[in-house]
Short mmCIF file of C-alpha atoms and ligand atoms in Angstrom, two decimals:
data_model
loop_
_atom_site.label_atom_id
_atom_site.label_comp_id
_atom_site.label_asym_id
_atom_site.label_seq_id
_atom_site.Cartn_x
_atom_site.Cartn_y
_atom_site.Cartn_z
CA UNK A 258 118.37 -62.87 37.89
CA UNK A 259 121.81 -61.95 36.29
CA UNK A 260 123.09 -60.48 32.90
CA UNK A 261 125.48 -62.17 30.78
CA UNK A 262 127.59 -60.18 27.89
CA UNK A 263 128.25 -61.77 25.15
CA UNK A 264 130.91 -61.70 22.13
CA UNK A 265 130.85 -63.19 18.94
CA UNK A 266 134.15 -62.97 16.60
CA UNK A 267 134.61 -66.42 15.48
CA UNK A 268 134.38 -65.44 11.31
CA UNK A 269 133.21 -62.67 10.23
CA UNK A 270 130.29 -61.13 12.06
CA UNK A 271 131.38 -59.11 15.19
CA UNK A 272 128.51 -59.20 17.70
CA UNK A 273 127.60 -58.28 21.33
CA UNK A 274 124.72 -59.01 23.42
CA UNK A 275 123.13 -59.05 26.43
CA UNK A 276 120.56 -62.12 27.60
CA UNK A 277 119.64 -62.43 31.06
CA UNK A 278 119.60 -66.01 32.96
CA UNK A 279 115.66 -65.72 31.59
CA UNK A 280 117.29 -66.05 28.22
CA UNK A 281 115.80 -62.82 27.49
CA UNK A 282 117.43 -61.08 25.02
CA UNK A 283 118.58 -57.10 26.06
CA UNK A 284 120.57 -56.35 23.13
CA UNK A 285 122.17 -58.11 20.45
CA UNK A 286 124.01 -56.10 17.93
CA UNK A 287 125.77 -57.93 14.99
CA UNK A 288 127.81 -56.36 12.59
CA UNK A 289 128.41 -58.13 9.73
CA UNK A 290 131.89 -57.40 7.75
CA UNK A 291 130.39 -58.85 4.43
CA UNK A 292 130.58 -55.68 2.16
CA UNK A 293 134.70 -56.56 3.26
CA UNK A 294 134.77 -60.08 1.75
CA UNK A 295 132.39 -59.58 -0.69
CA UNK A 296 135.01 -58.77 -3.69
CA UNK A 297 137.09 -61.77 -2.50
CA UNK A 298 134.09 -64.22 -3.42
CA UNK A 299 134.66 -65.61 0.70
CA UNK A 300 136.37 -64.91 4.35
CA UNK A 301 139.86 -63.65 4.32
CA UNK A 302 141.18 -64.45 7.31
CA UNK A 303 143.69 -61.48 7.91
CA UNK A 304 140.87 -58.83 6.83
CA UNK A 305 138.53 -60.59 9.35
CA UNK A 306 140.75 -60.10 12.54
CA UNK A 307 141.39 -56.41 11.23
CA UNK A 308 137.96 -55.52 11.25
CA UNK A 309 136.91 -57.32 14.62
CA UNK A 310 139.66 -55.14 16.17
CA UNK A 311 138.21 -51.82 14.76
CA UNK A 312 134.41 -52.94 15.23
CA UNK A 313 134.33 -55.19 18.65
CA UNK A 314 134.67 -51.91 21.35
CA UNK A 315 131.89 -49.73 19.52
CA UNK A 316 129.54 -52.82 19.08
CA UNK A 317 129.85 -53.99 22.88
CA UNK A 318 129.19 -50.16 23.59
CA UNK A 319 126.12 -50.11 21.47
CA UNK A 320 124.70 -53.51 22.74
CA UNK A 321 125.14 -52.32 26.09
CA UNK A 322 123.71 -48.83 25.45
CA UNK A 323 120.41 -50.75 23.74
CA UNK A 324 119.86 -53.23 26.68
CA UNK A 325 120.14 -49.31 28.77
CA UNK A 326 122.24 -50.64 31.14
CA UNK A 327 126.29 -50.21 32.45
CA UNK A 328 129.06 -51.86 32.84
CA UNK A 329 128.53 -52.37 36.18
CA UNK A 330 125.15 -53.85 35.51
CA UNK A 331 127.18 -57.29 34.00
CA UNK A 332 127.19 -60.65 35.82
CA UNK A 333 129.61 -62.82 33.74
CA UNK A 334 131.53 -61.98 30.25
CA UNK A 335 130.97 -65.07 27.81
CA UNK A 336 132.91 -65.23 24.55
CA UNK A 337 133.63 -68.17 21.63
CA UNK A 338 136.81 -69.94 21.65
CA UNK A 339 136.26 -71.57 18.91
CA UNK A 340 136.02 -73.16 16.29
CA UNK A 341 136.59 -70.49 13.85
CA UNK A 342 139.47 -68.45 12.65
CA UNK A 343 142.44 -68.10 14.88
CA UNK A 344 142.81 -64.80 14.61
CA UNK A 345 139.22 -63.38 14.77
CA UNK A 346 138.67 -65.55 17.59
CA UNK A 347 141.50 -64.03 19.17
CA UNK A 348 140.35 -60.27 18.79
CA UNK A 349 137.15 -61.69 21.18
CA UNK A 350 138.74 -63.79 24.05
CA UNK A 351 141.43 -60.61 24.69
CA UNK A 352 138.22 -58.21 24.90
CA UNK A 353 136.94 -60.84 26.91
CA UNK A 354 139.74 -61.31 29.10
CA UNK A 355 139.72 -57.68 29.43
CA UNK A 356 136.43 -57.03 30.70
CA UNK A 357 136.72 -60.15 33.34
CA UNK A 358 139.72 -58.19 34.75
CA UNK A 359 138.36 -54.87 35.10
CA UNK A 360 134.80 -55.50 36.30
CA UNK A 361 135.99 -58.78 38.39
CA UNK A 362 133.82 -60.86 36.27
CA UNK A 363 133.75 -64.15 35.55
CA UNK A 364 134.75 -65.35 32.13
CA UNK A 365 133.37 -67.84 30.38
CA UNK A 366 134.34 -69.46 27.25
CA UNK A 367 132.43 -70.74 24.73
CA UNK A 368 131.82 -73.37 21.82
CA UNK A 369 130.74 -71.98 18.63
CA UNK A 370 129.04 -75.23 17.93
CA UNK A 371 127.03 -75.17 21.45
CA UNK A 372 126.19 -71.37 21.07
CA UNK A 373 124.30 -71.55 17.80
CA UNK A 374 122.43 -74.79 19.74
CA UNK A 375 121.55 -72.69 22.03
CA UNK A 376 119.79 -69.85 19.85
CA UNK A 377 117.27 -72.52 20.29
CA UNK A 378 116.59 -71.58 23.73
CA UNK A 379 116.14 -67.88 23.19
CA UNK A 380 113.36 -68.61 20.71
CA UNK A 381 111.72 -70.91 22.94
CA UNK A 382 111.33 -67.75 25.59
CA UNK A 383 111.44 -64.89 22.93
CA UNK A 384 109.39 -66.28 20.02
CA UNK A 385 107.98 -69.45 20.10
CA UNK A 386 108.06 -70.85 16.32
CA UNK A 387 105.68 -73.44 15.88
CA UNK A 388 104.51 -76.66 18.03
CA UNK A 389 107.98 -75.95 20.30
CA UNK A 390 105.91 -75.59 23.80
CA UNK A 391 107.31 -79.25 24.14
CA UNK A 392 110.95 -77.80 23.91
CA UNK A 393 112.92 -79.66 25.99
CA UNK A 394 115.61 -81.82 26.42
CA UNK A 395 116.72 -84.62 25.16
CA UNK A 396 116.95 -83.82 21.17
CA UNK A 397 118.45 -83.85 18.26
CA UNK A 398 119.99 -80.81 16.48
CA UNK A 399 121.05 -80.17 13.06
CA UNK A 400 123.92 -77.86 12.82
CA UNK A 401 123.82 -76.43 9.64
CA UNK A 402 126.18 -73.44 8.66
CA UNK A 403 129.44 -72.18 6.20
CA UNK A 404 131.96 -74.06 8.41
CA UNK A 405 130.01 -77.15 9.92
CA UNK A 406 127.00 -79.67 9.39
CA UNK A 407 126.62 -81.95 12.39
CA UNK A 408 124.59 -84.10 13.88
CA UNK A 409 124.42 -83.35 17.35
CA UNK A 410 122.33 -85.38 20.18
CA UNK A 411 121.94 -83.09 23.27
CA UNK A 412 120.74 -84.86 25.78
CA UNK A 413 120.86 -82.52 28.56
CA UNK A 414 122.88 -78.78 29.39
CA UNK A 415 126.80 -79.67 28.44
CA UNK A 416 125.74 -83.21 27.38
CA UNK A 417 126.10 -83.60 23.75
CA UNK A 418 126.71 -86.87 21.23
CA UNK A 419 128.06 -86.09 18.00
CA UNK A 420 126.32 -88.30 15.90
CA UNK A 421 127.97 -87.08 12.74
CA UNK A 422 129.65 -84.76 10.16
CA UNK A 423 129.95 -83.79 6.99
CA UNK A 424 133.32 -85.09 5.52
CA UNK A 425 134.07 -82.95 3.29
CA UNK A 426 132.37 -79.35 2.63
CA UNK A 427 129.93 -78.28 4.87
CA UNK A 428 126.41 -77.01 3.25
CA UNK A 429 126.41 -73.43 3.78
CA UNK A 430 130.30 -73.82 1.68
CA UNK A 431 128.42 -75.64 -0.63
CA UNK A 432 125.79 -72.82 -1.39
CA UNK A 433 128.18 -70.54 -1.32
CA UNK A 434 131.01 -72.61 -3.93
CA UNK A 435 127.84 -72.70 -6.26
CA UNK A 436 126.60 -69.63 -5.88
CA UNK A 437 130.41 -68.19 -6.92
CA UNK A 438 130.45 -70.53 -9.84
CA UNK A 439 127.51 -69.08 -11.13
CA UNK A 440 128.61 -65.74 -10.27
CA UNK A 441 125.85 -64.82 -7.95
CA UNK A 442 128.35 -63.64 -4.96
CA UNK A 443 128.36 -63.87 -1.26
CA UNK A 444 127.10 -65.32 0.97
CA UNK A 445 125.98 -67.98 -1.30
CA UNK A 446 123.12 -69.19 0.59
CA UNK A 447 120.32 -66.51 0.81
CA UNK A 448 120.97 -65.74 -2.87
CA UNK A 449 120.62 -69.47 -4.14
CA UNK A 450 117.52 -69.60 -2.04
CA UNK A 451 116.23 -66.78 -3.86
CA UNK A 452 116.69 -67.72 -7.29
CA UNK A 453 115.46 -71.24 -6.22
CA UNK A 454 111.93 -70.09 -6.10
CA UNK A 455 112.00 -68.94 -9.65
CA UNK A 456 113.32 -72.39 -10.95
CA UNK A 457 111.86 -76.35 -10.96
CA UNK A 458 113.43 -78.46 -8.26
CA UNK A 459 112.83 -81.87 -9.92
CA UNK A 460 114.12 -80.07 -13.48
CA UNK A 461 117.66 -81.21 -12.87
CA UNK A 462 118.80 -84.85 -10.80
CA UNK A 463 121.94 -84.09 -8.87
CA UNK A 464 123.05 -87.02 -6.75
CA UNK A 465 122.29 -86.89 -3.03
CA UNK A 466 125.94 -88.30 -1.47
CA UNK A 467 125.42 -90.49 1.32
CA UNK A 468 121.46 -90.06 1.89
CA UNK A 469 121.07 -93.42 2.20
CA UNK A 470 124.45 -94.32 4.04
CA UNK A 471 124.30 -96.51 7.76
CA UNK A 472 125.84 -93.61 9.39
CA UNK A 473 125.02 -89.59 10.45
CA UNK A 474 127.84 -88.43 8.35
CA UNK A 475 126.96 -85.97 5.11
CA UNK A 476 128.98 -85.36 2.02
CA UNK A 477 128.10 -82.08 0.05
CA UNK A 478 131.89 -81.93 -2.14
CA UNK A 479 130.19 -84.16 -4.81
CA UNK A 480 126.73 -82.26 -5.32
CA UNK A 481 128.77 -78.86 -5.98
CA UNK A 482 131.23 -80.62 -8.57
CA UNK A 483 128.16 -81.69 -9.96
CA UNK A 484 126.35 -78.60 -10.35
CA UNK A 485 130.02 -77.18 -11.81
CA UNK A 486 130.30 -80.03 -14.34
CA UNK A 487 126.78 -79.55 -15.10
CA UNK A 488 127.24 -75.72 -15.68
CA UNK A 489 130.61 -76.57 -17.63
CA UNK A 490 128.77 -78.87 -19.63
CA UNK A 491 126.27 -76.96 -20.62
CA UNK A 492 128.55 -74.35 -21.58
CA UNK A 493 130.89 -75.85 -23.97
CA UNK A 494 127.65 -77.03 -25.89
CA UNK A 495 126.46 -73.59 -25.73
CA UNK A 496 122.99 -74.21 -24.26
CA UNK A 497 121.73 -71.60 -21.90
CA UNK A 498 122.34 -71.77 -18.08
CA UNK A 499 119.15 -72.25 -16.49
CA UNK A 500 120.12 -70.44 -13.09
CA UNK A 501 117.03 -70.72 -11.39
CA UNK A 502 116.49 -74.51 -12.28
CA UNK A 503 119.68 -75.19 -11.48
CA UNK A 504 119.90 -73.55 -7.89
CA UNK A 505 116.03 -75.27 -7.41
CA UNK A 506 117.63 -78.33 -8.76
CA UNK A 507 120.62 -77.68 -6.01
CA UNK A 508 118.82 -76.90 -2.97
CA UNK A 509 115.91 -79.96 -3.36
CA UNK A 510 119.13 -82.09 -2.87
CA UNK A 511 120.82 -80.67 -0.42
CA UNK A 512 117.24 -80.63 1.30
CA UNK A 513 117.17 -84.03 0.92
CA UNK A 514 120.14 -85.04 2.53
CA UNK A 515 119.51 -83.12 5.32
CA UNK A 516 116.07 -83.83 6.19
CA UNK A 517 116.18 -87.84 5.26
CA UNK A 518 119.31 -88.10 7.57
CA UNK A 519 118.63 -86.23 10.91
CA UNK A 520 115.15 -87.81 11.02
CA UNK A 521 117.13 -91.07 10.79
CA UNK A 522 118.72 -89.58 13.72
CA UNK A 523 115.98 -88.48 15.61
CA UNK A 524 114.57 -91.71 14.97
CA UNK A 525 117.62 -93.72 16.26
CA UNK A 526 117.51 -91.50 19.57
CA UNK A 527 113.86 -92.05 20.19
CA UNK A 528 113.66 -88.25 20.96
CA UNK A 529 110.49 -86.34 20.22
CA UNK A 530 112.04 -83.22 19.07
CA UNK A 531 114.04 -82.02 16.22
CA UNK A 532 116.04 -78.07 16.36
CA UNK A 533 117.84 -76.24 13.78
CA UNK A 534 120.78 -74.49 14.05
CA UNK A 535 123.24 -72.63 12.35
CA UNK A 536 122.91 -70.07 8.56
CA UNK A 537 121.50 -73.02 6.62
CA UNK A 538 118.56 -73.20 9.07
CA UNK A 539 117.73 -69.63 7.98
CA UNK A 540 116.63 -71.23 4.62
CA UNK A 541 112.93 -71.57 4.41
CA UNK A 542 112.86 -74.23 2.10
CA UNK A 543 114.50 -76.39 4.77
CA UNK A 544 112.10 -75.59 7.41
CA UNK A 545 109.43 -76.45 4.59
CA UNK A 546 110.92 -79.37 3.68
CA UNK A 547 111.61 -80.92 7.65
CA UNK A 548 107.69 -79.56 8.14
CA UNK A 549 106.62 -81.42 4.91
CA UNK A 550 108.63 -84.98 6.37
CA UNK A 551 107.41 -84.33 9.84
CA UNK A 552 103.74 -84.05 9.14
CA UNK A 553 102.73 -87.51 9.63
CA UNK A 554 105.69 -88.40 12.07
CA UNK A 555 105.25 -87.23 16.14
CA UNK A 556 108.06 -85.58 16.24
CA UNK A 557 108.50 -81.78 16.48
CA UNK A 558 110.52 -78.81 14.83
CA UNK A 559 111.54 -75.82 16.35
CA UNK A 560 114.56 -73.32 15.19
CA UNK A 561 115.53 -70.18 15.75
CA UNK A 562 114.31 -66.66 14.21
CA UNK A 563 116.83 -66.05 11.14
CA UNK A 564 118.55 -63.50 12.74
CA UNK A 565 120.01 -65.76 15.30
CA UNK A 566 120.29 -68.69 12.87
CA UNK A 567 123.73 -66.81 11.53
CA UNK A 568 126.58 -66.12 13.81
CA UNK A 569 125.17 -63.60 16.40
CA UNK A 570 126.53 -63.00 20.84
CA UNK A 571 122.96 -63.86 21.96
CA UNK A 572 123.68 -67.19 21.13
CA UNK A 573 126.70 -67.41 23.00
CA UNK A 574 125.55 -65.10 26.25
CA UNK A 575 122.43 -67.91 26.12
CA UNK A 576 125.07 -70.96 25.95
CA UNK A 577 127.23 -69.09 29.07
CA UNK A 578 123.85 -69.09 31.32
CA UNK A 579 123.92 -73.04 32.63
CA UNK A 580 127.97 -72.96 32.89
CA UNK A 581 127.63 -69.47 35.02
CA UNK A 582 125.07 -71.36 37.25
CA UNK A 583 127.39 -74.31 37.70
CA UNK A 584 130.70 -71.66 38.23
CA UNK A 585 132.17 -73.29 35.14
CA UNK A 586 134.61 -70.24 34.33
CA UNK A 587 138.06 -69.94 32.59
CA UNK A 588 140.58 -68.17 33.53
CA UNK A 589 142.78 -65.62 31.93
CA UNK A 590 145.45 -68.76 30.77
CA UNK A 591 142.20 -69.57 28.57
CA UNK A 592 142.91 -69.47 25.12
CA UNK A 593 141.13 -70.17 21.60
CA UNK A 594 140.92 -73.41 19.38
CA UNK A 595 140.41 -72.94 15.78
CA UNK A 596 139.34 -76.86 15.55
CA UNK A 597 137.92 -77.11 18.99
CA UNK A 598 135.36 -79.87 19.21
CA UNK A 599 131.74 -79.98 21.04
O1 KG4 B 98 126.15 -69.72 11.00
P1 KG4 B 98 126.78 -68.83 9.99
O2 KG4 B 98 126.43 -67.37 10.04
O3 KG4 B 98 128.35 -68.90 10.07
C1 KG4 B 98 129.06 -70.07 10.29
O4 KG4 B 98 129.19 -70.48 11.47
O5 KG4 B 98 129.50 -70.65 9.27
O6 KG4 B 98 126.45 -69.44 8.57
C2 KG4 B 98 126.82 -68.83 7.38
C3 KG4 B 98 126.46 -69.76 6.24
C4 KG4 B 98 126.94 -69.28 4.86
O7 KG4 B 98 127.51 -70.38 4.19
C5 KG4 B 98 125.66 -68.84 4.18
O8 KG4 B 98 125.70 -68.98 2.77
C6 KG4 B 98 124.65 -69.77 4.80
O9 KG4 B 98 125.03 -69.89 6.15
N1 KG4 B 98 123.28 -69.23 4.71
C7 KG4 B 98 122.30 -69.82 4.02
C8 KG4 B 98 121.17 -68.96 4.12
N2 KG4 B 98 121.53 -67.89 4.89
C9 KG4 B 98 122.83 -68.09 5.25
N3 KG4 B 98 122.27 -70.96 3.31
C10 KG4 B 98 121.11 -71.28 2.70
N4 KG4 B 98 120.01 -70.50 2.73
C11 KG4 B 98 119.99 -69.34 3.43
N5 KG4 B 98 118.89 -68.59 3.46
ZN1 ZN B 99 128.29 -70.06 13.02
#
């Protein structure tokens, strides 16, 4: 058995945790900068890197203190190198780097992308969600967060197809756009959600971009201008804003979308599982509505607890465990990739 630390600074949660080759998790301690970015509506960069520099020692001390073991007690130091922002992602691999050197570690970097894939793996040991016993390679994984929506088929450890993208905005940006137009605040997603369940989801028909398309790509630019022309509308002919109706009305498309087009790719791929990834797949109306699709179909669902559906280290530490088995290690030349690609 061995111990992996890992670090988490691609946006702006800074997070450390501890997962053993088990993908047990020790410790996984995430603290989230939001109260920061909060007044700016979304991420600022600059204020992001700031914080991960004050926060990233103390929260590697904590996670390390909570799993009650030492420094010494490491195996292998794991860390994202992207995507993300350039300079958060820096504050990380230097930490990173740091640790290798003085414990003689071996360093391991990381794919943002593949890490939250991975959170998959830690619920199939830590809490089994339901019908997942079957977990197992190959499958298809939506990747659903504030900077990407993918398609992703993984077809074994290291081994993934991207099937497709979204073009524009990714979901989790479009929660949050709307959620700032209406003046609901950030992040976006959770907040929509919650006013959702107050409103009608048929009550309003927003278009659903590229359901229906050949391909695995998404497009979720056109369903926010439409909520904002709606809103605009609505407005200037001084009728009330229905905000629940219209976030309902927001999220059943959205849902759509995403549920109608990874089955298509599950489908495609023959594979008998579905997984989640990423802040989106936090969203219980999702899981609802892939549950809903599924329930006649063979195929099965499993995603991660919430709390390791958003940016979190155990994610990452349980990514690092295959590529410490194989010795696949970087060196301190490594360096970060704000567009690197799975
Ligand atoms: O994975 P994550 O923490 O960071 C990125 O890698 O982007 O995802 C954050 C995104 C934000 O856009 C946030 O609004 C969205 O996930 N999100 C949600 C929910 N919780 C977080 N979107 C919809 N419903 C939620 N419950
Ligand atoms: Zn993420």
């Amino acid at each position: 058995m061995f111990t992996i630390l890992g670090l988490e600074t691609s946006c702006d949660d800074t997070s450390a945790a501890l997962v053993t080759s088990e993908y047990s998790i020790l410790s996984n301690v995430i603290s989230s900068q939001v109260q920061f970015h909060q007044k700016y509506g979304g991420v600022v960069p600059e204020i992001a890197s700031r914080h991960h520099l004050q926060l990233l020692s103390p929260v590697i001390e904590e996670a390390i203190k909570e799993a009650r073991l030492s420094f010494d007690d490491i195996d292998a130091v794991a860390c994202t190198a992207g995507p993300g922002l350039v300079g958060s992602l820096l504050v990380g691999i230097s930490a990173a780097k740091s640790i290798s050197l003085a414990q003689n570690i071996p360093l391991i970097a990381l794919n943002h992308i593949e890490g939250h894939i991975f959170a998959n793996f830690l619920n199939k040991i830590a809490a089994p969600s339901a019908r997942n016993d079957d977990f197992d390679f190959p499958f298809v994984c939506l990747v659903v967060s504030g900077g990407h929506t993918s398609l992703v088929y993984v077809e074994d450890f290291g081994k993934y197809e991207l099937m497709g993208q979204t073009v524009d905005d990714a979901a989790g940006e479009a929660y949050d756009k709307v959620a700032k137009y209406l003046g609901l605040g950030y992040p976006g997603g959770p907040i929509v959600e919650k006013e959702a369940l107050k409103g009608d989801p048929s009550s309003i028909k927003f278009s659903r971009p590229m359901m229906d398309s050949r391909d695995y790509n998404f497009s979720f630019s056109g369903i926010k201008t439409a909520v904002v022309y709606y809103i605009d509308k609505l407005k200037k002919e001084t009728q009330p804003v229905r905000v629940p109706d219209i976030c309902a009305s927001f999220q059943q498309a959205i849902v759509d979308v995403l549920v109608t087009k990874t089955i298509k790719a599950a489908v495609a791929k023959q594979v008998k599982t579905i997984a989640l990834a990423g802040g989106v797949a936090s969203n219980a109306y999702l899981r609802q509505g892939f549950k809903l699709a599924l329930n006649k179909t063979e195929l099965n669902l499993v995603y991660p607890p919430s709390v390791l559906c958003t940016d979190n280290a155990a994610m990452i530490a349980a990514a690092a465990i295959y590529k410490y088995k194989n010795s696949d290690y970087a060196d301190l030349s490594a360096t970060v990739d704000a567009n690197l690609v799975l």
